[in-house]
Amino acid sequence: MNNEQDRPLRFLRSWALERRQRQAGDGDGEAHAPLAGYADFVLSFRHAGPAADAQAALEDVVKRLTHAGLSVEVRAAQCARRHGRSATFEAVAGQLLLFIECPRSRLEHEWSRSRLHDWLGGMVALRRGADGSLEVDSDAQDDPSRLIVHATDELAELISVSERQRLVQRLITGAEGEGGAAIGAADGVDAVVAMHDRRFNQRWLRHWGGKWLIDRRDLRRIREHFGDEVAMYFAFLQSYVLWLAFPGVAGAAWWALGRSFSWQFGVLLVLWGVLFTETWARRQSDIATYWGVHGVERARESRRPEFRADRYVIDAATGERVPAFSGAQRWLRRLLGVPVVAALSLVMAVFIALIFALQTFLSEFYAGPFATLLGLAPVVLFSACLPAYTALCTRMAAVLTDYENYEFEAEHAAQFTAKIFVFRFLQDQLYLFLTAWVFVPYRDVFGGWVHGAYSALSTDKAATLKFSATPAAELVQNMLTGFVVTSQLVGMATETGLPLVLRWWNSRSLARASQASTATGDGHNHEASGISGTGDGHRHVLSNMLAVAPTGVDTWIESATDADAPADIQQQFVARVTEELALPEYTTFEDYAEMASQFGRVAFFSVAWPLAPLAALMNNWLELRTDAAKICSATRRPTPRRVESIGPWLDTLRFMCWLSSITNALLIYQFHSNCAFLPHADADAMQRFGRTSLSFALVVLLFSEHAFLAVRWAVTRVMASWPGAYARITERARAQSRRRWLDKAPSVLRDLAADTASDLSQDAAGNLAADSDDASIGAGADWCAELELGRRAIACWGKPKAE
């Protein structure tokens, strides 16, 4: 490393001092501090072309970042090569690190601009009242200039770490016409990453490790550190865990009684699914209100950098000239993608059907040599081939969604999720559907085909073939049990366990190197000694699930003075940044997809294995903690993004609730042995096939589906009678606004609004009497006579009519 690369990083000292001051003033103040890390973002710059082209591309990136008001420091990426108890640091060829810091003045401007954009987009400004309750900020609603005043005067109290990172990330990737630098992959930047705050991660994991459930304060800390999207996912997962307790306990009771395929449990499952999805829809709206992001998806923040406009139009509300894309052109692109998705889905369905056929043959019909060993072949094929094909389908879905050219992230995410849902649904549920409604009802037909084909190919049929004798209900239960347990264990191991073990092993190597006490260097390689002195408590990496073993960087921060970071400390820091950039990006998509798949299995097939909800409950309780560990240790730090809901996943859950009303009814009809309102079936046929009447199955299907629609309608109507938090707050604000208007209104209007109905009647009667030419009108001259006529008519009621 040359002397220029050894130049001290300016921001490293300033951030260390700021962090030390925060810790001295308030041990838990990092989540609210405007400065709470080493740098706002780190950009990874790579360029495969000639050196001259790379230098020109780098110059263009730095100029655009500077014009956006950001401070930039460039250093070569470094990797640590460990040799026993020491380590050498070498520059990574072809990679540069751009450390980005946003000055306070630029942050204030962007924060004010963001609040004003929210107001223009229709979002309601909220604040805490004197009693601590949430209320509409009427002053800011009436005078948006107050939004700017608030942001300037109270920035340190209003802005969180995640909000700061969201604003800075928008400056980096936002369009140049909107004040951003428009940095993307086309500029040679392959990653825009915020660095992990390992001390926060450590406290977070230790705190959650000692709790049974998380509360609102935990969610608030997550939101302030990682943003709304991650916090909303954990809020959803916590709610899902709590709601699983009801079917989990009930299912355990039904299982203990030996009552599978119970219609009572099936009705309970469908009702549970409706109540969970509808109450979560209300809860996510309330959460968005309390977090101040209700309506953020309608307000629409910066356009996606990948959006390409084909024309410019005049915005009807603001009169601005804005980029746009033809709706007809987008629909045409959607239609072009339909056959691609259909073809990919068909290939996946055929592949799963072939694997299913192979497994069914080996487990139900084959009795030859190596039967047990060959029975593992379908599992190996399924595990080895299907994930790779699913990854291909995911990439194709991403390409198609990008081709459709959506302007905003919410639209893009919704369309991408819709495509992926088709592939995930086939992968997770088709195997079970084939078992219950293809093989079991027609097992004798398949058996005849197998024996006939085998007879034509072999003369030793008797020694190597058998007849399928597993009871139908038991076959479905075994398949479901294997899928639920295996998918949860394998998913947890591959998603969290393996990365943690690998990171722990690397951390041990780094911890051993940290005990070196000398440092030498000869230009490009530097041997580090400043990693030592971190304390015994930091060495328990696995128990605390920490991402990387602490280095001398933290030790220097704790004792930071006005001096720059020593050269070896800076090398360690840059090497650690390079390691974090090598981690995969974190998105909530995979976590939501996992929960949606599990919800489907619980809702569709729990009547066959009542312990499925309890297994999901235990898995998700661990998932709360393992997902936190995954974020801290196995992925890059999530980029904050504002959301007001879980997006299209709620519609996915609602669709699976509707489908569960059909699958549960069909399973109960097919396998319930002694239900009074179902037709009687022969005992032997019931054991081998279940009920197989298609006409009666269609009746059951239609009845259950319509009953589900009626239940969901009733639940939504009942919930609509209780307004949510946003409705209550806005209605209270409207009432207060009317009162303020009446206080300021002219006396004539105020008296008009305050008059009672009786006063208005008296005034009207007096006016009519004064203005009428006939003095008898309203003067009371004739009303007694008219009343007497009415009394006489009443007295005649019921008397016989005279002949």
PDB file of C-alpha atoms in Angstrom, residues 427-593:
ATOM      1  CA  GLN A 427     -42.595 -26.048  -5.095  1.00  0.00           C
ATOM      2  CA  ASP A 428     -44.172 -26.123  -1.641  1.00  0.00           C
ATOM      3  CA  GLN A 429     -47.658 -27.536  -2.171  1.00  0.00           C
ATOM      4  CA  LEU A 430     -47.816 -29.562  -5.402  1.00  0.00           C
ATOM      5  CA  TYR A 431     -46.226 -32.663  -3.847  1.00  0.00           C
ATOM      6  CA  LEU A 432     -48.926 -32.847  -1.203  1.00  0.00           C
ATOM      7  CA  PHE A 433     -51.713 -32.146  -3.686  1.00  0.00           C
ATOM      8  CA  LEU A 434     -50.496 -34.989  -5.918  1.00  0.00           C
ATOM      9  CA  THR A 435     -50.451 -37.359  -2.963  1.00  0.00           C
ATOM     10  CA  ALA A 436     -53.944 -36.574  -1.685  1.00  0.00           C
ATOM     11  CA  TRP A 437     -55.888 -36.093  -4.930  1.00  0.00           C
ATOM     12  CA  VAL A 438     -54.000 -37.936  -7.642  1.00  0.00           C
ATOM     13  CA  PHE A 439     -52.213 -41.000  -6.290  1.00  0.00           C
ATOM     14  CA  VAL A 440     -54.495 -42.000  -3.407  1.00  0.00           C
ATOM     15  CA  PRO A 441     -57.809 -42.040  -5.338  1.00  0.00           C
ATOM     16  CA  TYR A 442     -56.254 -43.832  -8.355  1.00  0.00           C
ATOM     17  CA  ARG A 443     -53.590 -45.975  -6.731  1.00  0.00           C
ATOM     18  CA  ASP A 444     -54.935 -49.190  -8.264  1.00  0.00           C
ATOM     19  CA  VAL A 445     -54.788 -47.627 -11.737  1.00  0.00           C
ATOM     20  CA  PHE A 446     -51.179 -46.577 -11.168  1.00  0.00           C
ATOM     21  CA  GLY A 447     -50.442 -50.021  -9.704  1.00  0.00           C
ATOM     22  CA  GLY A 448     -51.776 -51.697 -12.848  1.00  0.00           C
ATOM     23  CA  TRP A 449     -49.606 -49.463 -15.040  1.00  0.00           C
ATOM     24  CA  VAL A 450     -46.507 -50.189 -12.965  1.00  0.00           C
ATOM     25  CA  HIS A 451     -47.001 -53.951 -12.955  1.00  0.00           C
ATOM     26  CA  GLY A 452     -47.825 -54.022 -16.645  1.00  0.00           C
ATOM     27  CA  ALA A 453     -44.783 -51.987 -17.618  1.00  0.00           C
ATOM     28  CA  TYR A 454     -42.521 -54.002 -15.323  1.00  0.00           C
ATOM     29  CA  SER A 455     -43.828 -57.296 -16.738  1.00  0.00           C
ATOM     30  CA  ALA A 456     -42.851 -56.194 -20.207  1.00  0.00           C
ATOM     31  CA  LEU A 457     -39.329 -55.335 -19.042  1.00  0.00           C
ATOM     32  CA  SER A 458     -38.560 -58.059 -16.516  1.00  0.00           C
ATOM     33  CA  THR A 459     -39.476 -61.670 -15.814  1.00  0.00           C
ATOM     34  CA  ASP A 460     -38.778 -61.469 -12.070  1.00  0.00           C
ATOM     35  CA  LYS A 461     -41.810 -59.360 -11.203  1.00  0.00           C
ATOM     36  CA  ALA A 462     -42.815 -61.314  -8.112  1.00  0.00           C
ATOM     37  CA  ALA A 463     -39.474 -60.851  -6.409  1.00  0.00           C
ATOM     38  CA  THR A 464     -39.114 -57.160  -7.030  1.00  0.00           C
ATOM     39  CA  LEU A 465     -42.625 -55.659  -6.976  1.00  0.00           C
ATOM     40  CA  LYS A 466     -45.313 -55.328  -4.344  1.00  0.00           C
ATOM     41  CA  PHE A 467     -48.756 -53.809  -4.129  1.00  0.00           C
ATOM     42  CA  SER A 468     -49.297 -50.456  -2.423  1.00  0.00           C
ATOM     43  CA  ALA A 469     -50.811 -51.290   0.959  1.00  0.00           C
ATOM     44  CA  THR A 470     -50.275 -48.131   3.030  1.00  0.00           C
ATOM     45  CA  PRO A 471     -53.658 -46.775   4.233  1.00  0.00           C
ATOM     46  CA  ALA A 472     -54.702 -43.660   2.351  1.00  0.00           C
ATOM     47  CA  ALA A 473     -54.996 -41.387   5.399  1.00  0.00           C
ATOM     48  CA  GLU A 474     -51.664 -42.588   6.785  1.00  0.00           C
ATOM     49  CA  LEU A 475     -49.966 -41.939   3.437  1.00  0.00           C
ATOM     50  CA  VAL A 476     -51.106 -38.304   3.426  1.00  0.00           C
ATOM     51  CA  GLN A 477     -50.158 -37.854   7.080  1.00  0.00           C
ATOM     52  CA  ASN A 478     -46.673 -39.296   6.592  1.00  0.00           C
ATOM     53  CA  MET A 479     -46.045 -37.096   3.573  1.00  0.00           C
ATOM     54  CA  LEU A 480     -47.224 -33.971   5.415  1.00  0.00           C
ATOM     55  CA  THR A 481     -45.203 -34.762   8.538  1.00  0.00           C
ATOM     56  CA  GLY A 482     -42.054 -35.269   6.503  1.00  0.00           C
ATOM     57  CA  PHE A 483     -42.571 -32.040   4.570  1.00  0.00           C
ATOM     58  CA  VAL A 484     -43.297 -29.867   7.610  1.00  0.00           C
ATOM     59  CA  VAL A 485     -40.500 -31.146   9.819  1.00  0.00           C
ATOM     60  CA  THR A 486     -37.890 -31.482   7.068  1.00  0.00           C
ATOM     61  CA  SER A 487     -38.583 -28.083   5.512  1.00  0.00           C
ATOM     62  CA  GLN A 488     -38.317 -26.327   8.872  1.00  0.00           C
ATOM     63  CA  LEU A 489     -35.112 -28.083   9.922  1.00  0.00           C
ATOM     64  CA  VAL A 490     -33.408 -27.752   6.556  1.00  0.00           C
ATOM     65  CA  GLY A 491     -34.545 -24.164   6.140  1.00  0.00           C
ATOM     66  CA  MET A 492     -33.218 -23.130   9.518  1.00  0.00           C
ATOM     67  CA  ALA A 493     -29.918 -24.938   8.975  1.00  0.00           C
ATOM     68  CA  THR A 494     -29.221 -23.556   5.506  1.00  0.00           C
ATOM     69  CA  GLU A 495     -30.510 -20.065   6.231  1.00  0.00           C
ATOM     70  CA  THR A 496     -28.932 -19.437   9.598  1.00  0.00           C
ATOM     71  CA  GLY A 497     -27.028 -22.352  11.089  1.00  0.00           C
ATOM     72  CA  LEU A 498     -24.434 -22.891   8.383  1.00  0.00           C
ATOM     73  CA  PRO A 499     -23.599 -19.173   7.943  1.00  0.00           C
ATOM     74  CA  LEU A 500     -23.227 -18.788  11.704  1.00  0.00           C
ATOM     75  CA  VAL A 501     -20.847 -21.719  11.942  1.00  0.00           C
ATOM     76  CA  LEU A 502     -18.717 -20.398   9.097  1.00  0.00           C
ATOM     77  CA  ARG A 503     -18.670 -16.898  10.546  1.00  0.00           C
ATOM     78  CA  TRP A 504     -17.793 -18.293  13.967  1.00  0.00           C
ATOM     79  CA  TRP A 505     -14.874 -20.222  12.509  1.00  0.00           C
ATOM     80  CA  ASN A 506     -13.575 -17.124  10.731  1.00  0.00           C
ATOM     81  CA  SER A 507     -14.054 -15.110  13.908  1.00  0.00           C
ATOM     82  CA  ARG A 508     -11.938 -17.597  15.859  1.00  0.00           C
ATOM     83  CA  SER A 509      -9.151 -17.217  13.330  1.00  0.00           C
ATOM     84  CA  LEU A 510      -9.343 -13.436  13.565  1.00  0.00           C
ATOM     85  CA  ALA A 511      -9.440 -13.553  17.356  1.00  0.00           C
ATOM     86  CA  ARG A 512      -6.251 -15.593  17.406  1.00  0.00           C
ATOM     87  CA  ALA A 513      -4.615 -13.111  15.052  1.00  0.00           C
ATOM     88  CA  SER A 514      -5.752 -10.271  17.303  1.00  0.00           C
ATOM     89  CA  GLN A 515      -3.371 -11.417  20.031  1.00  0.00           C
ATOM     90  CA  ALA A 516      -0.341 -10.473  17.935  1.00  0.00           C
ATOM     91  CA  SER A 517       1.595  -7.680  19.579  1.00  0.00           C
ATOM     92  CA  THR A 518       3.803  -6.390  16.772  1.00  0.00           C
ATOM     93  CA  ALA A 519       3.241  -4.878  13.356  1.00  0.00           C
ATOM     94  CA  THR A 520       5.578  -4.787  10.416  1.00  0.00           C
ATOM     95  CA  GLY A 521       5.110  -3.740   6.776  1.00  0.00           C
ATOM     96  CA  ASP A 522       7.029  -3.449   3.553  1.00  0.00           C
ATOM     97  CA  GLY A 523       4.951  -1.373   1.163  1.00  0.00           C
ATOM     98  CA  HIS A 524       2.036  -3.627   0.203  1.00  0.00           C
ATOM     99  CA  ASN A 525       1.732  -6.072   3.095  1.00  0.00           C
ATOM    100  CA  HIS A 526       1.253  -4.971   6.695  1.00  0.00           C
ATOM    101  CA  GLU A 527       1.270  -7.294   9.689  1.00  0.00           C
ATOM    102  CA  ALA A 528      -1.268  -6.236  12.282  1.00  0.00           C
ATOM    103  CA  SER A 529      -0.974  -6.090  16.048  1.00  0.00           C
ATOM    104  CA  GLY A 530      -3.657  -3.581  16.900  1.00  0.00           C
ATOM    105  CA  ILE A 531      -6.374  -6.216  17.004  1.00  0.00           C
ATOM    106  CA  SER A 532      -5.509  -7.223  20.553  1.00  0.00           C
ATOM    107  CA  GLY A 533      -6.963  -5.998  23.804  1.00  0.00           C
ATOM    108  CA  THR A 534     -10.635  -6.521  23.067  1.00  0.00           C
ATOM    109  CA  GLY A 535     -11.629  -8.224  26.289  1.00  0.00           C
ATOM    110  CA  ASP A 536     -12.616 -11.787  27.162  1.00  0.00           C
ATOM    111  CA  GLY A 537     -16.341 -11.110  26.843  1.00  0.00           C
ATOM    112  CA  HIS A 538     -16.019 -10.526  23.097  1.00  0.00           C
ATOM    113  CA  ARG A 539     -14.527 -13.950  22.460  1.00  0.00           C
ATOM    114  CA  HIS A 540     -17.814 -15.773  23.060  1.00  0.00           C
ATOM    115  CA  VAL A 541     -18.810 -15.209  19.455  1.00  0.00           C
ATOM    116  CA  LEU A 542     -21.088 -18.190  18.946  1.00  0.00           C
ATOM    117  CA  SER A 543     -23.112 -17.683  22.106  1.00  0.00           C
ATOM    118  CA  ASN A 544     -23.694 -14.024  21.291  1.00  0.00           C
ATOM    119  CA  MET A 545     -24.132 -14.708  17.526  1.00  0.00           C
ATOM    120  CA  LEU A 546     -21.891 -11.808  16.616  1.00  0.00           C
ATOM    121  CA  ALA A 547     -20.978 -11.147  13.005  1.00  0.00           C
ATOM    122  CA  VAL A 548     -17.233 -10.553  13.307  1.00  0.00           C
ATOM    123  CA  ALA A 549     -14.926 -10.739  16.271  1.00  0.00           C
ATOM    124  CA  PRO A 550     -14.284  -7.197  17.576  1.00  0.00           C
ATOM    125  CA  THR A 551     -10.993  -5.683  16.547  1.00  0.00           C
ATOM    126  CA  GLY A 552      -8.737  -2.940  17.772  1.00  0.00           C
ATOM    127  CA  VAL A 553     -10.987  -0.431  16.018  1.00  0.00           C
ATOM    128  CA  ASP A 554     -13.434  -0.556  18.908  1.00  0.00           C
ATOM    129  CA  THR A 555     -10.635  -0.374  21.458  1.00  0.00           C
ATOM    130  CA  TRP A 556      -9.302   2.754  19.777  1.00  0.00           C
ATOM    131  CA  ILE A 557     -12.794   4.282  19.643  1.00  0.00           C
ATOM    132  CA  GLU A 558     -13.260   3.858  23.385  1.00  0.00           C
ATOM    133  CA  SER A 559     -10.114   5.888  24.025  1.00  0.00           C
ATOM    134  CA  ALA A 560     -10.274   8.136  20.949  1.00  0.00           C
ATOM    135  CA  THR A 561      -8.709  11.563  21.193  1.00  0.00           C
ATOM    136  CA  ASP A 562      -8.032  14.214  18.602  1.00  0.00           C
ATOM    137  CA  ALA A 563      -5.410  11.948  17.058  1.00  0.00           C
ATOM    138  CA  ASP A 564      -6.047  10.177  13.791  1.00  0.00           C
ATOM    139  CA  ALA A 565      -6.497   6.415  13.765  1.00  0.00           C
ATOM    140  CA  PRO A 566      -3.170   4.562  13.676  1.00  0.00           C
ATOM    141  CA  ALA A 567      -2.267   3.017  10.324  1.00  0.00           C
ATOM    142  CA  ASP A 568      -2.798  -0.561  11.503  1.00  0.00           C
ATOM    143  CA  ILE A 569      -6.192   0.317  12.981  1.00  0.00           C
ATOM    144  CA  GLN A 570      -7.228   1.872   9.697  1.00  0.00           C
ATOM    145  CA  GLN A 571      -6.080  -1.222   7.794  1.00  0.00           C
ATOM    146  CA  GLN A 572      -8.146  -3.434  10.066  1.00  0.00           C
ATOM    147  CA  PHE A 573     -11.131  -1.189   9.581  1.00  0.00           C
ATOM    148  CA  VAL A 574     -10.873  -1.192   5.789  1.00  0.00           C
ATOM    149  CA  ALA A 575     -10.407  -4.977   5.783  1.00  0.00           C
ATOM    150  CA  ARG A 576     -13.495  -5.395   7.917  1.00  0.00           C
ATOM    151  CA  VAL A 577     -15.479  -3.152   5.554  1.00  0.00           C
ATOM    152  CA  THR A 578     -14.298  -5.290   2.626  1.00  0.00           C
ATOM    153  CA  GLU A 579     -15.479  -8.438   4.421  1.00  0.00           C
ATOM    154  CA  GLU A 580     -18.924  -6.955   5.030  1.00  0.00           C
ATOM    155  CA  LEU A 581     -19.237  -5.969   1.386  1.00  0.00           C
ATOM    156  CA  ALA A 582     -18.669  -9.625   0.464  1.00  0.00           C
ATOM    157  CA  LEU A 583     -21.781 -10.677   2.415  1.00  0.00           C
ATOM    158  CA  PRO A 584     -25.059 -11.235   0.547  1.00  0.00           C
ATOM    159  CA  GLU A 585     -27.679  -8.506   0.497  1.00  0.00           C
ATOM    160  CA  TYR A 586     -30.572  -8.841   2.946  1.00  0.00           C
ATOM    161  CA  THR A 587     -34.161  -8.480   1.784  1.00  0.00           C
ATOM    162  CA  THR A 588     -37.373  -9.379   3.572  1.00  0.00           C
ATOM    163  CA  PHE A 589     -38.643 -11.197   0.480  1.00  0.00           C
ATOM    164  CA  GLU A 590     -37.212 -14.607   1.373  1.00  0.00           C
ATOM    165  CA  ASP A 591     -38.425 -14.352   4.972  1.00  0.00           C
ATOM    166  CA  TYR A 592     -41.957 -13.423   3.910  1.00  0.00           C
ATOM    167  CA  ALA A 593     -41.912 -16.186   1.283  1.00  0.00           C
TER     168      ALA A 593
END
